Coordinates of C-alpha atoms and ligand atoms in Angstrom, one line a residue:
P1 CA 12.2 -5.2 -24.0
H2 CA 9.4 -7.7 -24.7
S3 CA 11.6 -10.8 -24.6
N4 CA 10.8 -11.8 -21.1
T5 CA 7.1 -12.1 -21.7
L6 CA 6.6 -15.8 -22.0
E7 CA 8.8 -16.9 -19.1
I8 CA 6.0 -17.2 -16.6
S9 CA 4.8 -20.7 -16.4
A10 CA 1.7 -20.6 -14.2
S11 CA -1.7 -20.1 -15.7
F12 CA -4.0 -17.4 -14.3
P13 CA -7.8 -17.3 -14.5
P14 CA -9.2 -15.1 -17.3
D15 CA -10.8 -12.6 -14.8
F16 CA -7.5 -12.2 -12.8
L17 CA -6.9 -8.4 -12.2
W18 CA -3.6 -7.2 -13.7
G19 CA -3.2 -3.7 -12.3
V20 CA -1.0 -0.8 -11.2
A21 CA -1.3 1.2 -8.0
T22 CA -0.7 4.8 -6.8
S23 CA -1.8 6.9 -3.9
A24 CA -3.2 10.5 -3.8
Y25 CA -0.5 12.4 -2.0
Q26 CA 2.2 10.6 -3.9
I27 CA 1.1 11.6 -7.4
E28 CA -1.7 14.2 -7.4
G29 CA 0.0 17.5 -6.5
A30 CA -2.5 20.4 -6.7
A31 CA -2.2 20.4 -2.9
Y32 CA -4.0 23.7 -2.4
E33 CA -6.5 23.6 -5.3
D34 CA -10.2 23.3 -5.6
G35 CA -10.8 23.5 -1.9
R36 CA -8.6 20.7 -0.7
G37 CA -7.7 21.0 3.0
P38 CA -4.2 20.4 4.4
S39 CA -3.2 16.9 5.5
I40 CA -0.7 15.8 8.0
W41 CA 1.7 15.0 5.1
D42 CA 1.6 18.7 4.0
A43 CA 2.6 19.7 7.5
F44 CA 5.2 16.9 7.9
S45 CA 6.9 17.4 4.5
G46 CA 6.9 21.1 5.0
T47 CA 8.8 20.7 8.2
P48 CA 12.6 21.0 7.7
G49 CA 14.5 17.7 8.1
K50 CA 11.5 15.3 7.7
T51 CA 11.9 14.4 4.0
Y52 CA 14.8 14.0 1.6
Q53 CA 15.9 17.5 0.6
G54 CA 12.6 18.9 2.0
D55 CA 10.7 17.4 -0.9
T56 CA 6.9 17.8 -0.7
G57 CA 3.8 16.5 -2.6
D58 CA 2.8 20.0 -3.6
I59 CA 3.2 19.2 -7.3
A60 CA 4.3 15.5 -7.3
A61 CA 3.5 14.0 -10.7
D62 CA 0.8 16.6 -11.3
H63 CA -1.7 13.8 -11.8
Y64 CA -4.6 16.0 -10.6
H65 CA -4.1 18.0 -13.8
R66 CA -3.1 15.1 -16.0
M67 CA -5.6 12.5 -15.0
E68 CA -7.1 11.9 -18.5
E69 CA -3.6 11.6 -20.0
D70 CA -2.5 9.1 -17.3
V71 CA -5.6 7.0 -17.7
A72 CA -5.1 7.0 -21.5
L73 CA -1.6 5.9 -20.9
M74 CA -2.8 3.0 -18.8
A75 CA -5.3 2.1 -21.5
R76 CA -2.5 2.1 -24.1
L77 CA -0.5 -0.3 -22.0
G78 CA -3.6 -2.6 -21.6
I79 CA -3.6 -2.2 -17.8
G80 CA -6.7 -4.1 -16.5
A81 CA -7.1 -2.5 -13.1
Y82 CA -6.1 0.7 -11.3
R83 CA -5.7 1.0 -7.5
F84 CA -5.7 4.7 -6.4
S85 CA -6.5 6.4 -3.2
I86 CA -8.9 9.2 -2.4
S87 CA -7.6 12.2 -0.5
W88 CA -9.8 12.6 2.5
P89 CA -9.0 16.3 2.8
R90 CA -10.1 16.9 -0.8
V91 CA -13.5 15.5 0.1
L92 CA -13.7 16.9 3.7
P93 CA -11.2 19.8 4.1
Q94 CA -11.7 19.8 7.8
G95 CA -11.9 16.0 8.0
K96 CA -15.6 16.2 9.0
G97 CA -18.5 18.5 8.5
S98 CA -18.9 20.3 5.2
V99 CA -18.2 18.3 2.0
N100 CA -16.1 19.8 -0.8
S101 CA -18.0 18.5 -3.8
R102 CA -15.2 19.6 -6.2
G103 CA -13.0 16.9 -4.5
L104 CA -15.6 14.3 -5.1
D105 CA -16.1 15.5 -8.7
F106 CA -12.4 14.8 -9.4
Y107 CA -12.7 11.2 -8.3
E108 CA -16.0 10.7 -10.1
R109 CA -14.3 11.9 -13.4
L110 CA -11.4 9.6 -12.7
V111 CA -13.7 6.6 -12.1
D112 CA -15.8 7.4 -15.2
C113 CA -12.7 7.8 -17.3
L114 CA -11.4 4.4 -16.1
L115 CA -14.7 2.7 -16.8
A116 CA -14.8 4.2 -20.3
H117 CA -11.4 2.6 -20.9
E118 CA -12.5 -0.7 -19.3
I119 CA -10.1 -0.4 -16.5
T120 CA -11.4 -1.8 -13.2
P121 CA -11.1 0.8 -10.3
L122 CA -10.0 -0.3 -6.8
I123 CA -10.4 2.6 -4.4
T124 CA -8.3 2.9 -1.2
L125 CA -10.0 5.3 1.2
F126 CA -7.0 6.2 3.3
H127 CA -3.4 6.1 2.2
W128 CA -1.9 8.1 5.1
D129 CA -3.0 11.7 4.2
L130 CA -5.1 12.4 7.3
P131 CA -6.8 15.8 7.3
L132 CA -4.7 18.2 9.4
A133 CA -7.7 19.5 11.3
L134 CA -8.3 16.0 12.8
Q135 CA -4.6 15.9 13.9
S136 CA -5.2 19.0 16.0
D137 CA -7.7 16.9 17.9
G138 CA -5.2 14.1 18.4
G139 CA -5.5 12.3 15.0
W140 CA -5.4 8.5 15.3
L141 CA -4.8 8.9 19.1
N142 CA -8.3 10.1 19.4
R143 CA -11.1 7.5 19.1
E144 CA -13.3 10.1 17.4
T145 CA -11.1 9.9 14.3
A146 CA -12.4 6.4 13.7
L147 CA -16.0 7.7 13.7
A148 CA -15.0 10.6 11.3
F149 CA -13.5 8.0 9.0
A150 CA -16.7 6.0 8.8
D151 CA -18.7 9.1 7.9
Y152 CA -16.1 10.0 5.2
A153 CA -16.3 6.4 3.8
E154 CA -20.1 6.7 3.5
I155 CA -19.9 10.1 1.8
V156 CA -17.5 8.6 -0.9
A157 CA -19.6 5.4 -1.2
R158 CA -22.8 7.4 -1.8
R159 CA -21.1 9.2 -4.7
L160 CA -19.2 6.2 -6.3
G161 CA -20.7 3.1 -4.8
D162 CA -23.0 2.5 -7.9
R163 CA -19.9 2.2 -10.2
V164 CA -17.0 0.9 -8.1
R165 CA -16.9 -2.7 -7.0
W166 CA -13.5 -2.9 -5.3
W167 CA -12.9 -0.9 -2.0
A168 CA -10.1 -1.0 0.5
T169 CA -10.6 1.0 3.7
L170 CA -7.0 1.5 4.8
N171 CA -3.6 1.2 3.3
E172 CA -1.0 -0.4 5.6
P173 CA -2.2 0.7 9.0
W174 CA 1.1 -0.8 10.4
C175 CA 2.9 2.1 8.7
S176 CA 0.4 4.8 9.9
A177 CA 0.7 3.4 13.4
Y178 CA 4.3 2.5 13.8
L179 CA 6.1 4.7 11.3
G180 CA 3.8 7.6 12.1
H181 CA 3.7 7.3 15.9
G182 CA 6.5 4.9 16.9
S183 CA 9.6 5.6 14.9
G184 CA 8.5 9.0 13.7
E185 CA 9.7 8.5 10.1
H186 CA 6.3 9.3 8.8
A187 CA 3.6 11.9 9.6
P188 CA 2.6 12.9 12.3
G189 CA 6.2 12.1 13.4
L190 CA 5.6 10.9 17.0
R191 CA 8.1 8.6 18.7
D192 CA 6.2 6.7 21.3
L193 CA 5.5 3.0 21.0
Q194 CA 2.5 3.1 23.3
A195 CA 1.0 5.8 21.1
A196 CA 1.6 3.5 18.1
I197 CA -0.5 0.8 19.7
T198 CA -3.3 3.3 20.4
A199 CA -3.2 4.6 16.9
G200 CA -3.2 1.1 15.5
H201 CA -6.3 0.3 17.5
H202 CA -8.2 3.3 16.3
L203 CA -7.2 2.6 12.7
L204 CA -8.6 -0.9 13.0
L205 CA -11.7 0.6 14.6
A206 CA -12.1 3.0 11.7
H207 CA -12.0 0.1 9.4
G208 CA -14.6 -1.8 11.4
L209 CA -16.9 1.1 11.6
A210 CA -16.6 1.9 7.9
L211 CA -17.4 -1.6 6.6
P212 CA -21.1 -1.6 7.2
R213 CA -21.4 1.9 5.9
L214 CA -19.7 0.9 2.7
R215 CA -21.8 -2.2 2.5
A216 CA -25.0 -0.1 2.7
H217 CA -24.0 2.2 -0.1
T218 CA -22.2 0.1 -2.6
R219 CA -23.3 -2.4 -5.3
S220 CA -24.5 -5.8 -4.2
D221 CA -21.4 -7.3 -5.8
A222 CA -19.0 -5.0 -4.0
Q223 CA -15.7 -6.4 -2.8
L224 CA -14.7 -4.8 0.5
G225 CA -11.3 -5.3 2.1
I226 CA -8.3 -3.8 3.7
V227 CA -4.6 -3.5 2.6
L228 CA -1.9 -4.8 4.9
N229 CA 1.9 -4.8 4.5
F230 CA 3.8 -7.9 5.3
T231 CA 7.5 -8.4 5.9
P232 CA 7.9 -12.1 6.4
V233 CA 10.5 -13.0 9.0
Y234 CA 12.9 -15.9 8.5
P235 CA 15.3 -17.2 11.2
A236 CA 18.9 -17.2 10.1
D237 CA 19.9 -20.3 12.2
E238 CA 18.5 -23.1 14.2
Q239 CA 19.2 -21.7 17.6
P240 CA 16.1 -21.7 19.9
E241 CA 16.8 -18.0 20.8
T242 CA 16.8 -17.2 17.1
Q243 CA 13.5 -19.0 16.5
E244 CA 12.1 -17.1 19.5
S245 CA 13.2 -13.7 18.3
A246 CA 11.9 -14.4 14.8
Q247 CA 8.5 -15.1 16.3
Q248 CA 8.6 -11.8 18.2
A249 CA 9.5 -10.0 15.1
D250 CA 6.8 -11.7 13.2
A251 CA 4.2 -10.7 15.8
F252 CA 5.3 -7.1 15.3
H253 CA 5.7 -7.0 11.5
N254 CA 3.0 -9.4 10.4
R255 CA 0.4 -10.3 13.0
W256 CA -0.3 -7.0 14.7
F257 CA -3.1 -6.1 12.2
I258 CA -4.2 -9.4 10.6
E259 CA -4.9 -11.2 13.9
P260 CA -7.5 -8.7 15.2
L261 CA -9.1 -8.6 11.7
Y262 CA -9.3 -12.4 11.2
C263 CA -9.2 -13.7 14.8
A264 CA -10.7 -10.9 16.9
R265 CA -7.6 -10.8 19.1
Y266 CA -4.2 -9.1 19.3
P267 CA -1.2 -11.4 19.1
E268 CA 0.0 -11.9 22.7
A269 CA 3.7 -11.6 21.8
L270 CA 3.1 -8.1 20.4
F271 CA 2.8 -6.4 23.7
S272 CA 5.5 -8.3 25.5
A273 CA 7.9 -7.9 22.6
L274 CA 7.4 -4.2 22.4
Q275 CA 7.3 -3.8 26.2
V276 CA 3.9 -1.9 26.0
Q277 CA 0.4 -2.2 27.3
P278 CA -2.5 -3.5 25.2
P279 CA -4.6 -0.6 23.9
A280 CA -7.6 0.8 25.8
M281 CA -10.7 -0.5 24.1
E282 CA -14.5 -1.0 24.4
A283 CA -16.0 -4.4 24.8
S284 CA -17.4 -4.6 21.3
D285 CA -14.3 -3.3 19.4
L286 CA -12.7 -6.5 18.4
E287 CA -16.0 -8.0 17.2
L288 CA -16.5 -4.9 15.0
I289 CA -13.0 -5.1 13.7
A290 CA -13.3 -8.7 12.8
A291 CA -16.3 -8.4 10.6
P292 CA -16.0 -10.6 7.5
L293 CA -14.0 -9.2 4.5
D294 CA -14.4 -10.0 0.9
F295 CA -10.7 -9.7 0.2
L296 CA -7.4 -9.2 1.9
G297 CA -5.0 -6.8 0.2
V298 CA -1.4 -7.9 0.5
N299 CA 1.5 -5.6 0.0
Y300 CA 4.8 -7.4 -0.4
Y301 CA 8.3 -6.0 -1.1
T302 CA 10.9 -7.9 0.9
R303 CA 11.6 -10.2 3.9
L304 CA 13.7 -10.0 7.0
L305 CA 16.3 -12.5 7.9
V306 CA 17.0 -12.3 11.7
R307 CA 19.1 -13.8 14.4
A308 CA 18.8 -13.4 18.2
S309 CA 20.5 -10.6 20.0
A310 CA 20.1 -9.3 23.6
P311 CA 17.1 -7.1 23.9
A312 CA 17.4 -3.7 25.5
N313 CA 15.1 -2.5 28.3
G314 CA 13.1 0.4 26.9
G315 CA 14.6 2.5 24.1
P316 CA 13.7 2.4 20.5
I317 CA 11.9 -0.6 18.9
S318 CA 15.0 -1.7 17.0
A319 CA 16.7 -2.2 20.4
R320 CA 13.7 -3.6 22.2
L321 CA 13.1 -6.5 19.8
A322 CA 15.5 -9.3 20.5
H323 CA 16.9 -9.7 17.0
E324 CA 19.3 -8.3 14.6
T325 CA 18.9 -8.3 10.8
V326 CA 21.3 -10.3 8.7
A327 CA 22.3 -8.1 5.8
P328 CA 23.5 -8.2 3.2
V329 CA 22.5 -11.8 2.7
P330 CA 25.3 -13.5 0.7
G331 CA 24.2 -14.0 -2.9
S332 CA 21.1 -11.8 -2.6
S333 CA 20.5 -8.7 -4.6
Y334 CA 19.0 -5.5 -3.2
T335 CA 16.8 -2.6 -4.5
E336 CA 17.6 1.1 -4.2
M337 CA 15.6 1.1 -0.9
G338 CA 18.2 -1.4 0.5
W339 CA 15.5 -4.1 0.5
E340 CA 16.5 -7.7 -0.3
V341 CA 14.9 -9.1 -3.5
Y342 CA 13.3 -12.3 -2.2
P343 CA 10.6 -13.5 -4.6
S344 CA 9.8 -16.9 -2.9
G345 CA 8.8 -14.8 0.2
L346 CA 5.7 -13.8 -1.7
K347 CA 4.7 -17.5 -2.4
D348 CA 5.4 -18.5 1.2
L349 CA 3.4 -15.5 2.5
L350 CA 0.3 -16.1 0.3
L351 CA 0.3 -19.8 1.3
R352 CA 0.7 -19.0 5.0
L353 CA -2.1 -16.4 4.9
Q354 CA -4.3 -18.9 3.1
H355 CA -3.7 -21.6 5.6
E356 CA -3.7 -19.6 8.8
Y357 CA -6.6 -17.1 8.1
Q358 CA -8.5 -18.6 5.1
P359 CA -9.3 -15.2 3.6
K360 CA -12.2 -15.5 1.0
A361 CA -9.8 -13.9 -1.5
M362 CA -6.5 -12.1 -1.6
V363 CA -5.3 -9.4 -3.9
V364 CA -1.6 -8.5 -4.2
T365 CA -2.3 -4.8 -3.9
E366 CA 1.4 -3.7 -4.1
N367 CA 4.6 -5.2 -5.3
G368 CA 7.5 -3.5 -7.0
A369 CA 10.9 -2.0 -6.6
A370 CA 12.9 1.2 -6.7
F371 CA 16.0 1.0 -8.9
H372 CA 18.3 3.7 -10.2
D373 CA 16.7 4.4 -13.5
E374 CA 18.9 6.1 -16.1
W375 CA 17.2 8.2 -18.6
D376 CA 19.5 8.6 -21.6
G377 CA 17.5 11.6 -22.9
N378 CA 16.2 9.4 -25.7
E379 CA 13.1 7.4 -25.6
H380 CA 14.3 4.4 -23.5
I381 CA 14.8 3.6 -19.9
H382 CA 16.4 0.2 -19.6
D383 CA 15.3 -1.0 -16.1
G384 CA 16.1 -4.7 -16.6
C385 CA 16.4 -5.1 -12.8
R386 CA 12.7 -4.1 -12.4
I387 CA 11.6 -6.4 -15.2
A388 CA 13.4 -9.3 -13.4
Y389 CA 11.9 -8.3 -10.1
L390 CA 8.4 -8.2 -11.4
R391 CA 8.8 -11.4 -13.5
Q392 CA 10.2 -13.4 -10.5
H393 CA 7.4 -12.1 -8.2
I394 CA 4.7 -12.9 -10.7
Q395 CA 6.2 -16.3 -11.1
A396 CA 6.1 -16.8 -7.3
L397 CA 2.5 -15.6 -7.2
G398 CA 1.6 -18.1 -9.9
E399 CA 3.1 -20.9 -7.8
A400 CA 1.1 -19.8 -4.8
L401 CA -2.1 -19.8 -6.9
T402 CA -1.3 -23.3 -8.2
S403 CA -0.7 -24.5 -4.6
G404 CA -4.1 -23.2 -3.4
A405 CA -3.8 -19.5 -2.5
A406 CA -7.0 -17.7 -3.5
V407 CA -5.4 -14.8 -5.2
R408 CA -7.6 -12.7 -7.6
G409 CA -5.3 -9.8 -8.6
Y410 CA -1.9 -8.3 -8.7
F411 CA -1.0 -4.6 -8.8
V412 CA 2.5 -3.2 -9.5
W413 CA 3.6 -0.4 -7.3
S414 CA 3.7 1.9 -9.1
L415 CA 2.3 3.3 -12.4
L416 CA 4.4 6.4 -12.1
D417 CA 7.5 7.5 -10.3
N418 CA 6.2 9.5 -7.4
F419 CA 6.8 11.1 -3.9
E420 CA 8.3 8.3 -1.9
W421 CA 7.4 9.7 1.5
A422 CA 10.4 10.4 3.7
F423 CA 12.6 9.6 0.6
G424 CA 10.9 12.3 -1.4
Y425 CA 11.7 12.1 -5.2
S426 CA 15.0 10.3 -4.6
K427 CA 13.5 6.8 -5.2
R428 CA 11.7 5.8 -8.4
F429 CA 9.2 2.9 -8.3
G430 CA 7.3 3.6 -11.5
I431 CA 7.0 1.5 -14.6
V432 CA 6.6 4.9 -16.2
Y433 CA 9.3 7.5 -15.7
V434 CA 8.3 11.0 -14.7
D435 CA 10.6 13.9 -15.7
Y436 CA 9.7 16.2 -12.8
S437 CA 11.0 19.3 -14.6
T438 CA 8.5 18.9 -17.5
Q439 CA 6.1 16.3 -16.1
R440 CA 6.7 14.3 -19.2
R441 CA 5.9 10.6 -18.9
I442 CA 8.3 8.0 -20.5
V443 CA 7.3 4.4 -20.4
K444 CA 10.2 2.3 -19.0
D445 CA 11.2 -1.0 -20.5
S446 CA 9.4 -2.6 -17.5
G447 CA 6.2 -0.8 -18.5
Y448 CA 6.4 -2.3 -22.0
W449 CA 7.2 -5.6 -20.5
Y450 CA 4.2 -5.6 -18.2
A451 CA 2.0 -4.5 -21.1
S452 CA 3.2 -7.4 -23.3
F453 CA 2.8 -9.8 -20.3
I454 CA -0.8 -8.7 -19.8
A455 CA -1.6 -8.8 -23.5
A456 CA -0.3 -12.4 -23.8
R457 CA -2.9 -13.4 -21.1
R458 CA -5.9 -11.4 -22.3
P459 CA -8.7 -13.8 -23.3
R460 CA -9.4 -13.3 -27.0
S461 CA -13.0 -13.0 -28.1
Ligands
GBH1 C1 4.3 1.0 0.6 O1 4.9 1.0 1.9 C2 3.3 2.1 0.5 O2 2.0 1.7 0.5 C3 3.6 3.0 -0.7 O3 2.9 4.2 -0.5 C4 5.0 3.2 -0.9 O4 5.3 4.1 -1.9 C5 5.6 1.9 -1.3 O5 5.3 0.9 -0.3 C6 7.1 1.8 -1.5 O6 7.8 2.1 -0.3 O7 12.0 -1.1 6.1 O8 13.9 -2.6 5.7 O9 12.4 -3.0 7.5 C7 5.8 -0.1 2.1 C8 6.3 0.0 3.5 C9 8.2 -1.5 3.1 C10 7.4 -1.1 5.3 C11 9.0 -2.6 3.6 C12 8.2 -2.3 5.8 C13 10.2 -3.5 5.5 C14 11.6 -3.5 5.1 N1 7.0 -1.2 3.9 N2 9.4 -2.4 5.0 S1 12.5 -2.5 6.2

């Protein structure tokens, strides 16, 4: 399993963060313990028909009870950094108001445990599990939710800001806004594109309001950022209509959030492409949203290859956008999610972001793949596909770095197999297998490969 280790040619700086990522609802379980309040994902996954076979995060990978064991496992693999998210409803069961200190205690133990093992923590404050109580007041459709988020961010920073350097406000607001309010695939399950635009604006506002509060209560060397998902769009032919439709798709998939954050404006093509109105906003919103960031978190999984098609008037987004996706792409391989494996997309993306937005730094906060992992009942899980995926993407990342992209870290999604949202437990992204009947962890070949890869780059003292 270690044979692929030396195949990466690029050289990475000694302080480059080699990490793994998870999120609270996907791994913790203990959904009703120690005073945790319900989130929109408890309600959504508990609604028949919303997730694969009705799967929920009630137990998940039981990480809440196995935290020390999981950190020890990371330490054994030589993982340098761990990106995890904090469950807002563990800290504030009602979303605002009284603080549940047992929730904060858990994350404080986690952080101390990581630091004791010399693993750098990167905290994500919101990875989609909005307190259900806030949803009753409109959730992200209500501007007040942005204010509540900023208060929550300060509460966490006051407890952990002396020890944690790396903070991300939101994970993939595109998913919360569009999958949650536009397509309805995610909680809260609305299907209204105009609502998605409103939710997106309030998510950005939440980020903007939280930043100064985090700044005030974290270390002077704190690195504050946000995590966005990108799906680079490539035109399938040279036709002008195809070029045009690719740009529309790009505004929707890739510019919706980064443009307000780095340029204090929404991409014009977004609203025309989606046939919606710009969000209602206050005069100072965009300025707040565009406050300088220390790093941009970049999640990359796949690309879209598109060609022009006739747009529909109204109807679902897939019909409104004037493109169709070319799939399968001849010669390409695909993951279990049906996503094309396209490593050079990561290099193109990082260089494009560098040139167009000049972020002070970027961190690849998620990259990884679901494959059908066979466990033979013995000690091995031969996920060569995942090793190849990771190796090729790390190679592409190295090339981007060499060509001038300011990348400071890379996190594999994910440490553990976990609750893959609407797909429940049917998709496995872990470099560590989880046997959900016993909660036993079995390191996959990709986990051993990543461990050797990191070890080969660790500076020797
Ligand atoms: C991330 O979402 C999440 O942060 C994480 O919680 C999740 O477990 C992980 O990825 C794996 O899914 O859908 O064919 O148009 C990633 C969400 C995936 C959304 C790629 C856009 C584009 C391909 N993104 N997707 S397609």
